[in-house]
CSV table of C-alpha atoms in Angstrom, one decimal:
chain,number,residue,atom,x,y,z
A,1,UNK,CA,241.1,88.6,116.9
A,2,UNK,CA,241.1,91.3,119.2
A,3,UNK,CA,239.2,91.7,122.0
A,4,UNK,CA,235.9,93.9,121.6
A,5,UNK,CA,236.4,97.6,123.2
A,6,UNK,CA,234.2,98.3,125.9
A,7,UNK,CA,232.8,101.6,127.2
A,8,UNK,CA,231.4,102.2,130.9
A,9,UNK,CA,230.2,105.1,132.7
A,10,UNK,CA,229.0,108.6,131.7
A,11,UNK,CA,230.2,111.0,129.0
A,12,UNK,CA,231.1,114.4,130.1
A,13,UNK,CA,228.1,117.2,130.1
A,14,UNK,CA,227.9,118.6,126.7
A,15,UNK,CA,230.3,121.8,126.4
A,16,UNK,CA,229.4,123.2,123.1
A,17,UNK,CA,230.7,123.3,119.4
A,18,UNK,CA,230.6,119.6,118.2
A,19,UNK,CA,229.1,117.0,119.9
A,20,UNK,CA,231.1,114.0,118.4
A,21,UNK,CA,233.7,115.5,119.6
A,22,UNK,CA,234.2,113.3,122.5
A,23,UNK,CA,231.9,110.5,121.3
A,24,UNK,CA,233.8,107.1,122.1
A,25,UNK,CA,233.8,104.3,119.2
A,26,UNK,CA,236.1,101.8,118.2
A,27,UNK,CA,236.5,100.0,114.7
A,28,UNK,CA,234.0,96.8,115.1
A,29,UNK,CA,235.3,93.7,112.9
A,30,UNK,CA,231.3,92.6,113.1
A,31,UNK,CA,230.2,95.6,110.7
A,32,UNK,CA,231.7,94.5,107.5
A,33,UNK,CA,228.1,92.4,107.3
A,34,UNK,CA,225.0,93.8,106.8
A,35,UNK,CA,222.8,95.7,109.0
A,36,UNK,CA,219.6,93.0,108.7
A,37,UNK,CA,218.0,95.8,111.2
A,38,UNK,CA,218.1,98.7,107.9
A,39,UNK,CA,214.8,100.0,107.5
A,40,UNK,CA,215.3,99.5,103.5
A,41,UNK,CA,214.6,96.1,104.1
A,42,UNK,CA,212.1,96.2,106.0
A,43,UNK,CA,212.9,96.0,109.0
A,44,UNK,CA,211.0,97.8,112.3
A,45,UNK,CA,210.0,98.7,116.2
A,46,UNK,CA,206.8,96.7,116.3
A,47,UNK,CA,206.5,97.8,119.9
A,48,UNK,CA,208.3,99.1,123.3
A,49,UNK,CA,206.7,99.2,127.3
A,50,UNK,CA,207.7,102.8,127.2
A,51,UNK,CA,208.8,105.7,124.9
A,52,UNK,CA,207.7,108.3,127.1
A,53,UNK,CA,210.3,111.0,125.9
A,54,UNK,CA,211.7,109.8,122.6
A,55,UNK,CA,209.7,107.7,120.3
A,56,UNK,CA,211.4,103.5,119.6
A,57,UNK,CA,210.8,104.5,115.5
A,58,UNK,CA,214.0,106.6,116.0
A,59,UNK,CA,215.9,103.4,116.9
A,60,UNK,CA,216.6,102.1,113.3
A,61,UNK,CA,217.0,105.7,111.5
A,62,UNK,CA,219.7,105.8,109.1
A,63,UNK,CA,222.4,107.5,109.8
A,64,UNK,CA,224.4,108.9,113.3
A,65,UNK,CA,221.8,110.6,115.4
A,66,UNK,CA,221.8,114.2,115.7
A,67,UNK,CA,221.7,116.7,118.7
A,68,UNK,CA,220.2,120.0,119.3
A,69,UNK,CA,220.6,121.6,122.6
A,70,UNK,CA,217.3,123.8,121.9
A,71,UNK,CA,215.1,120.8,121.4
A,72,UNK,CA,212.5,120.8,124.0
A,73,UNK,CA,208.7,119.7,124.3
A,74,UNK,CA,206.2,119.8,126.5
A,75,UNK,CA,207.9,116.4,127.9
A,76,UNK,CA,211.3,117.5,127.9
A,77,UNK,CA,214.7,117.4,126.4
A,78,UNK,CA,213.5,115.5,122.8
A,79,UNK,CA,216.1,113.4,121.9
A,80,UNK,CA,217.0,111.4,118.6
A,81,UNK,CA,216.6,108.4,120.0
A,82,UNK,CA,214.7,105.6,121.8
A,83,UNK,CA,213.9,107.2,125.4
A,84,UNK,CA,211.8,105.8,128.5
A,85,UNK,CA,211.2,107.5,131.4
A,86,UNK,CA,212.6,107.4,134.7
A,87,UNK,CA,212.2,104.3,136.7
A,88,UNK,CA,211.0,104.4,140.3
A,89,UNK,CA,210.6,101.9,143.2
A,90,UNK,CA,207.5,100.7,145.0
A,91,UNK,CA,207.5,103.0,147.9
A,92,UNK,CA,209.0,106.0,149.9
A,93,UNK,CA,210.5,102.9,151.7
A,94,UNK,CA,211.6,101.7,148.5
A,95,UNK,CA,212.5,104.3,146.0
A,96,UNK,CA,214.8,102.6,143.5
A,97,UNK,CA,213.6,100.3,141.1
A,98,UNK,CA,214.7,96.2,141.9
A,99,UNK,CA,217.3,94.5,139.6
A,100,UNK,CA,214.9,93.3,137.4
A,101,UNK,CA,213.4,96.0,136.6
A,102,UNK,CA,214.0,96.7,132.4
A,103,UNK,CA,212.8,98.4,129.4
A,104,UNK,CA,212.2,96.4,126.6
A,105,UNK,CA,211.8,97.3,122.7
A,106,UNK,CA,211.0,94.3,120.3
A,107,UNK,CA,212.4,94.5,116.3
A,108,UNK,CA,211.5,93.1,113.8
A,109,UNK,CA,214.3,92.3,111.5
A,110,UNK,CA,214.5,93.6,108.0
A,111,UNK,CA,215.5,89.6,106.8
A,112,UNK,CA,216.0,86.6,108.6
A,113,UNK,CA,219.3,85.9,109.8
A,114,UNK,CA,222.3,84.9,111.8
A,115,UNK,CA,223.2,88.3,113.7
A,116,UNK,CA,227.2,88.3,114.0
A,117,UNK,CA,227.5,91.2,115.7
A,118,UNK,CA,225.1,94.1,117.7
A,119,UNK,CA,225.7,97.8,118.4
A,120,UNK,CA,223.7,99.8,120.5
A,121,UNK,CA,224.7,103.4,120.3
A,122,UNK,CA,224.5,105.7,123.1
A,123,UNK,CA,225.2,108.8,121.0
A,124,UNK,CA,224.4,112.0,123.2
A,125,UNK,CA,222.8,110.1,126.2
A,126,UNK,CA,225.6,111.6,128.2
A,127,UNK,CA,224.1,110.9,131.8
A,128,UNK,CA,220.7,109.6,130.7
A,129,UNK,CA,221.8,105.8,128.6
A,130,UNK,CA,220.8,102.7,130.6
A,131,UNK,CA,223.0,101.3,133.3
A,132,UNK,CA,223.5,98.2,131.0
A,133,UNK,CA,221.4,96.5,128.1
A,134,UNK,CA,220.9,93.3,126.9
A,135,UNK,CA,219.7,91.7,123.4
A,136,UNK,CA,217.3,88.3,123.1
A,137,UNK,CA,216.3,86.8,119.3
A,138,UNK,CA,213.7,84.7,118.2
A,139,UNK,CA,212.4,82.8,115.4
A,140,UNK,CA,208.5,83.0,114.4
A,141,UNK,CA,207.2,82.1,111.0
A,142,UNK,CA,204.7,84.6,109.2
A,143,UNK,CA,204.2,88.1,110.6
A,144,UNK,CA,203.8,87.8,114.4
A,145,UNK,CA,201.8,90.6,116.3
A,146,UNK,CA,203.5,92.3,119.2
A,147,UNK,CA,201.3,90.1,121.3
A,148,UNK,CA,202.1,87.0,120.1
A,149,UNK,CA,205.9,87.9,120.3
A,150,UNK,CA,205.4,88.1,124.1
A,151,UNK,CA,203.1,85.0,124.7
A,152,UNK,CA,204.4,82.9,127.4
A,153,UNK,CA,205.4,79.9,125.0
A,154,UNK,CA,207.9,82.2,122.8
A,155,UNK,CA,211.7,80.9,123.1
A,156,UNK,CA,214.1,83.3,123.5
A,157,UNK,CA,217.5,82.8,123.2
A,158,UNK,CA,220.4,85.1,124.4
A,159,UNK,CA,222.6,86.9,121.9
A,160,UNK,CA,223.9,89.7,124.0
A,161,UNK,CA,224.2,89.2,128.2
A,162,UNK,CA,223.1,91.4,130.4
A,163,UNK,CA,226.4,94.1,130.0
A,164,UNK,CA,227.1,97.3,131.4
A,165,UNK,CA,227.4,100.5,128.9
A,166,UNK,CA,229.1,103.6,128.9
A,167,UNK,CA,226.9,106.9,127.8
A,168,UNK,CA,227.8,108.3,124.0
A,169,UNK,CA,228.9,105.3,122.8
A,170,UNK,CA,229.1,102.8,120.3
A,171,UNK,CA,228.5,99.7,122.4
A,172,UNK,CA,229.6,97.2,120.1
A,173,UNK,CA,228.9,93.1,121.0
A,174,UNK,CA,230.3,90.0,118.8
A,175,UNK,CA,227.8,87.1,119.0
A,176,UNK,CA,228.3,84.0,118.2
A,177,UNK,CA,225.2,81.7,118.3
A,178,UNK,CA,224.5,80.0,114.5
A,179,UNK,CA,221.2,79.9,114.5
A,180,UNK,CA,218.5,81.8,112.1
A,181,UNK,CA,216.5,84.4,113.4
A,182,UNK,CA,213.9,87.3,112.6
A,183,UNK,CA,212.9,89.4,115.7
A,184,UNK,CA,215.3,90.4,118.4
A,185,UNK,CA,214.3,91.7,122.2
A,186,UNK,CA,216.7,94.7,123.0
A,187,UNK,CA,216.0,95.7,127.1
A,188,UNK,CA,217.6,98.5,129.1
A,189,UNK,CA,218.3,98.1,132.7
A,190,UNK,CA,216.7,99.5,134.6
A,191,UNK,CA,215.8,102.6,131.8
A,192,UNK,CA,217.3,105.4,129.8
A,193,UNK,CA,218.0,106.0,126.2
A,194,UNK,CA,219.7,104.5,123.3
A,195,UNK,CA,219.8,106.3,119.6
A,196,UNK,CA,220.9,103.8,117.1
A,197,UNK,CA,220.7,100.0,117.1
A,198,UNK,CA,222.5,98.3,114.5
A,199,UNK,CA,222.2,94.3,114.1
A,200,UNK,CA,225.1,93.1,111.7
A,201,UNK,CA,224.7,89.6,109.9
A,202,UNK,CA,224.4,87.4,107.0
A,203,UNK,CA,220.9,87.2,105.8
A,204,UNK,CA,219.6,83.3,105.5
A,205,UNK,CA,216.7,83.1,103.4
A,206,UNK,CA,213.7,81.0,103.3
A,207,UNK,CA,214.2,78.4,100.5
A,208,UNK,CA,210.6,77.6,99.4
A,209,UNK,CA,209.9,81.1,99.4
A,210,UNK,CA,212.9,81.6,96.9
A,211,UNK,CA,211.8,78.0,94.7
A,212,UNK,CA,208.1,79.6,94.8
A,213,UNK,CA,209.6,82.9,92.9
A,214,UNK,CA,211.2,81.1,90.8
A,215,UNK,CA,213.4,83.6,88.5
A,216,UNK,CA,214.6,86.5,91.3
A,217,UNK,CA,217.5,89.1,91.8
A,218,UNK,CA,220.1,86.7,92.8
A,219,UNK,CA,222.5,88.9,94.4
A,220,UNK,CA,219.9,90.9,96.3
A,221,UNK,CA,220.5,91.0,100.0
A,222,UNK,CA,216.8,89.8,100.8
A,223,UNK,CA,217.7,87.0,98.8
A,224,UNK,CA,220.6,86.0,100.9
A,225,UNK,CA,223.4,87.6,98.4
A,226,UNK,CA,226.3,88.8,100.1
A,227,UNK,CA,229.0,91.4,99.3
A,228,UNK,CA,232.4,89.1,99.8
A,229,UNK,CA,235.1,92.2,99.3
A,230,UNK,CA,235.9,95.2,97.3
A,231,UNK,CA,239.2,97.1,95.9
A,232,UNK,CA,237.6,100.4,97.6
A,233,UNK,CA,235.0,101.7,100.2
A,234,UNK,CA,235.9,104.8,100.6
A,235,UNK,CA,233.0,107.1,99.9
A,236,UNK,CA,230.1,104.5,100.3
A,237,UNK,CA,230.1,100.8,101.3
A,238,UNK,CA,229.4,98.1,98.1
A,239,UNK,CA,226.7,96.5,99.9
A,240,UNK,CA,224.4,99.6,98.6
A,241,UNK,CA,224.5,97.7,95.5
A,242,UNK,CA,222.5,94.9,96.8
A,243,UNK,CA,220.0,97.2,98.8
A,244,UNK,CA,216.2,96.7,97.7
A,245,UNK,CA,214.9,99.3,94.9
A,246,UNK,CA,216.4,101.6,93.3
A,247,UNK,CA,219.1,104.7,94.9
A,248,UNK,CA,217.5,107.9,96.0
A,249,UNK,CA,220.8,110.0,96.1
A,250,UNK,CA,224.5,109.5,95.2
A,251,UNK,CA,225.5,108.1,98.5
A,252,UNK,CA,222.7,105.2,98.4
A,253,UNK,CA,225.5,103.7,95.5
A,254,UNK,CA,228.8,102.2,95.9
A,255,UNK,CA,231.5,105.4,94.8
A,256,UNK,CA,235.1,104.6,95.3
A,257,UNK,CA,237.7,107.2,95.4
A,258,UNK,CA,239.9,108.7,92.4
A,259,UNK,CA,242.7,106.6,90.5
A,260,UNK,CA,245.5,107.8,90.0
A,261,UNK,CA,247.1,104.4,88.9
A,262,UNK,CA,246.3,102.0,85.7
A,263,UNK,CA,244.2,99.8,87.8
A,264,UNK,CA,240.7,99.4,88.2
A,265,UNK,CA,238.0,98.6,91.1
A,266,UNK,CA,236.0,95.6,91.8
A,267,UNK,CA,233.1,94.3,94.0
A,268,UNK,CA,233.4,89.9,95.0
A,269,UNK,CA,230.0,88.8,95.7
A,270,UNK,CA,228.7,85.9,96.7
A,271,UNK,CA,225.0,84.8,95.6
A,272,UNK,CA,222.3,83.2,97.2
A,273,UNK,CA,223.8,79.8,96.4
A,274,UNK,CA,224.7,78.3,93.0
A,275,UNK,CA,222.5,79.7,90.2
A,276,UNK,CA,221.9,79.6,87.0
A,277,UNK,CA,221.9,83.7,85.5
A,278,UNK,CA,220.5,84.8,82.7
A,279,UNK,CA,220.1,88.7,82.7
A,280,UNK,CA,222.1,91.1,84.3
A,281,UNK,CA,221.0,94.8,85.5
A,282,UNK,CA,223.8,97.2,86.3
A,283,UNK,CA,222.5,101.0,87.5
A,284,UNK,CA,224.4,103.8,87.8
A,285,UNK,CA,221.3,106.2,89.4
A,286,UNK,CA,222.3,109.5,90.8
A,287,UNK,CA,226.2,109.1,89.7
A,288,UNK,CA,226.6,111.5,86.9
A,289,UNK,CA,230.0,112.8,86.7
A,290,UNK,CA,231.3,110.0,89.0
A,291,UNK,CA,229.9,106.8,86.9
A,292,UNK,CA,232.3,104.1,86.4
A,293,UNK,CA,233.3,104.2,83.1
A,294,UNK,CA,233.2,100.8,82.0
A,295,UNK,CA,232.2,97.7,83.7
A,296,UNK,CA,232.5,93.6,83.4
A,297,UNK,CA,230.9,90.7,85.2
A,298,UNK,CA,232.5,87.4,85.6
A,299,UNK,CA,231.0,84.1,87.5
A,300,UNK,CA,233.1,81.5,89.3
A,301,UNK,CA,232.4,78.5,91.3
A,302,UNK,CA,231.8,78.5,95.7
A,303,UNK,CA,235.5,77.7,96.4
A,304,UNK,CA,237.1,78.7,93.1
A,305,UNK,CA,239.2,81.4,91.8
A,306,UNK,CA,238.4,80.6,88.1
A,307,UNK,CA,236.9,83.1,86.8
A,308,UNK,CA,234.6,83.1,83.9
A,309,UNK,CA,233.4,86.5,81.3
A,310,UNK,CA,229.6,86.5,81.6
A,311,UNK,CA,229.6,90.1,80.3
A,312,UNK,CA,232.3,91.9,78.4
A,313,UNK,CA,233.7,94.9,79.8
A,314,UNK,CA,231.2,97.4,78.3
A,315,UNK,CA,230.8,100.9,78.1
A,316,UNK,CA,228.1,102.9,80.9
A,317,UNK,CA,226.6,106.0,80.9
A,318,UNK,CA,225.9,108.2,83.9
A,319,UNK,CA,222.5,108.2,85.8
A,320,UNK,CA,221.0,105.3,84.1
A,321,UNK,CA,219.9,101.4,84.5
A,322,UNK,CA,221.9,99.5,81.7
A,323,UNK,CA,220.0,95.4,81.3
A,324,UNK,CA,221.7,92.7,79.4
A,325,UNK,CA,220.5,89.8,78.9
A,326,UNK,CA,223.1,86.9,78.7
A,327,UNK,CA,223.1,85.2,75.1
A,328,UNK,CA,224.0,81.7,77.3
A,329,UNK,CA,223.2,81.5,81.0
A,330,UNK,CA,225.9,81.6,83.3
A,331,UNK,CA,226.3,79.0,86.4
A,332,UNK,CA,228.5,79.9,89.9
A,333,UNK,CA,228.3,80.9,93.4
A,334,UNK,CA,230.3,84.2,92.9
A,335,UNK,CA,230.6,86.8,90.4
A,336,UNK,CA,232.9,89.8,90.1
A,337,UNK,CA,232.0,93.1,88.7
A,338,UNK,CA,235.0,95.1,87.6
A,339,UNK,CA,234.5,98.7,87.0
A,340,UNK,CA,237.1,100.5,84.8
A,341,UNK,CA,239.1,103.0,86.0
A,342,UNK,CA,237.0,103.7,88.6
A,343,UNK,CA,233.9,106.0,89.8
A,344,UNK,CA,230.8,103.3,91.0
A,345,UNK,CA,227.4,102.0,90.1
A,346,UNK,CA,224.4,102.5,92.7
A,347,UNK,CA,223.1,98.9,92.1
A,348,UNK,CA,223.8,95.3,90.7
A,349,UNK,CA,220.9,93.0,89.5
A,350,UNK,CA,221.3,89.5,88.6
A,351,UNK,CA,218.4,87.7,87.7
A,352,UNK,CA,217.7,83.8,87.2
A,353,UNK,CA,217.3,80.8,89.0
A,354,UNK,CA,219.2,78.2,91.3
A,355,UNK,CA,220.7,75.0,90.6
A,356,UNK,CA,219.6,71.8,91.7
A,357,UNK,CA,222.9,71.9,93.4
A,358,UNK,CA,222.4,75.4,95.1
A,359,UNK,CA,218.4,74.2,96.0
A,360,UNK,CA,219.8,71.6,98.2
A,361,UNK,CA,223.0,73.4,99.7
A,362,UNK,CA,220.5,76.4,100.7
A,363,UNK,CA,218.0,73.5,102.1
A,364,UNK,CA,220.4,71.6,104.0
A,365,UNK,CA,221.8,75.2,105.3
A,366,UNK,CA,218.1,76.7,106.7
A,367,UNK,CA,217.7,73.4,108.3
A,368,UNK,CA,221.4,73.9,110.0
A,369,UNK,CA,220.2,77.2,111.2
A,370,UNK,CA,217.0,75.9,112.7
A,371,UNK,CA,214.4,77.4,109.7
């Protein structure tokens, strides 16, 4: 694998006409996971020490951050981003603030999980982003208040080290630390600005609270489905499909581009562990002259490429939530929707139960992961 690009320093002023334009980013292997940070999960900024001229909400917004150069307030420049104020030292003596000096913002993830990857963006903080950041996680059962987050007996543990940053930027960091985790501490040193924060990972859910439930959506990302590959991303990613609720709008879907072949596309997922499935929604919400035509599920075991028909390729209409249930239950790890010729579907249910088998593996894995 090659190594992570780094970016250091300031950007140049802004000139005018687009101001991506000279916005540094690199391709980040870490991203093909989820974002556990996405606000559709529920994630959030329970708290930050400052936000003096942009609020810490803005911190998990979808979508790049945007700029306008006519955007003041009585406070300033308002940026789309998270924003402290200038640090200061102790004294005329001592102007500068010390080493340690840091702001801090605390998130509550949007599922447990392990993080594989973060990326704090510096979008349009040209000569205003912190000198360097770094990113703490922690574990706490329940819904923790911000105090109890900060109580002296709260373990932290190190994702991302202390690391210098470069201004409109995606600051991208690989982490590699197996353990399960739902709130992360992100700190800028000594202050500054960051837009976006993105935390990449592989949800691991809780398994009594999925043997409480019962029947659930067993390739919902909450649940600790997974998208494991797909023929085509090219106008929206297939992990949509997994997304809580329902799409809003044709992007919130999985659209792939036009064949001009006799193939078809596909989504590989992989569920929450091995279950047992038993009805099967497939949506195609906001996709009207772009549906998939046809589509067919098929279920395999963890580590096999056998695959077995659980629903016969079968015809869709546009804009609406097709549900089938399965005359026989269907038992694997993975399943395969196929979509013929192409086009997309906004979201894939699949609801039953797990296995014995895939009880204990998801057990044996939360206790792995420290849960």
């Amino acid at each position: 694998m090659s190594a992570i690009p780094a970016f250091t320093g300031d950007a140049s002023p802004y000139g005018g006409g687009d101001p991506y334009a000279d916005y540094r980013s690199a391709d980040f292997p870490f991203t093909r996971y989820a974002d556990l940070a996405d606000r559709r999960l529920g994630a959030g900024v329970v708290a930050a020490n400052d936000e003096f001229f942009a609020e810490r909400e803005n911190l998990l917004k979808p979508g790049a951050a945007e700029f306008d150069p006519e955007h003041f307030g009585h406070k300033g420049k308002i940026m789309d981003g998270w924003e402290t104020r200038r640090r200061r030292g102790v004294s005329a003596a001592e102007p500068h603030p010390t080493d340690d000096d840091h702001d801090w913002a605390l998130v509550r993830l949007g599922a447990p999980g392990v993080v594989r990857g973060v990326l704090v963006d510096t979008a349009h903080f040209r000569g205003n982003y912190p000198q360097a950041v770094s990113v703490e996680a922690t574990s706490l059962p329940g819904s923790p208040s911000p105090e109890e987050l900060l109580a002296d007996d709260v373990t932290w543990t190190t994702l991302v080290p202390r690391t210098a940053v470069g201004g409109h930027a995606a600051n991208g960091f690989a982490v590699d630390v197996a353990r399960r985790f739902t709130h992360l501490r992100v700190n800028q040193h000594p202050d500054g600005g960051i837009a976006r924060l993105r935390v990449y990972g592989e949800v691991a859910p809780d398994p009594a609270w999925l043997g409480v439930l019962g029947t659930f959506d067993l390739a919902a990302l909450e649940n600790g489905g997974q998208v494991e590959d797909a023929s085509d991303r090219f106008y929206s990613p297939a992990t949509n499909t997994i997304q809580p609720g329902r799409s809003r709008k044709m992007d919130d879907g999985w659209e792939t581009r036009r064949r001009r072949d006799k193939g078809n596309d596909w989504i590989r997922y992989q569920l929450a562990a091995e279950s047992e499935i038993r009805a099967v929604e497939i949506d195609t919400a906001y996709l009207k002259g772009n549906s998939a035509g046809w589509a067919a599920l098929s279920a395999a075991a963890q580590d096999s490429e056998e695959w077995t028909e659980v629903l016969p390729r079968t015809r869709l209409q546009p804009d609406t939530n097709h549900r089938f249930v399965l005359d026989v239950p269907a038992v694997g790890s993975r399943v395969r929707v196929d979509i013929y010729p192409d086009g997309g579907i906004s979201r894939l249910r699949l609801f039953g139960s797990l296995t014995d088998a895939g009880t204990a593996r998801l057990v044996a894995r939360h206790q792995e992961l420290g849960g």
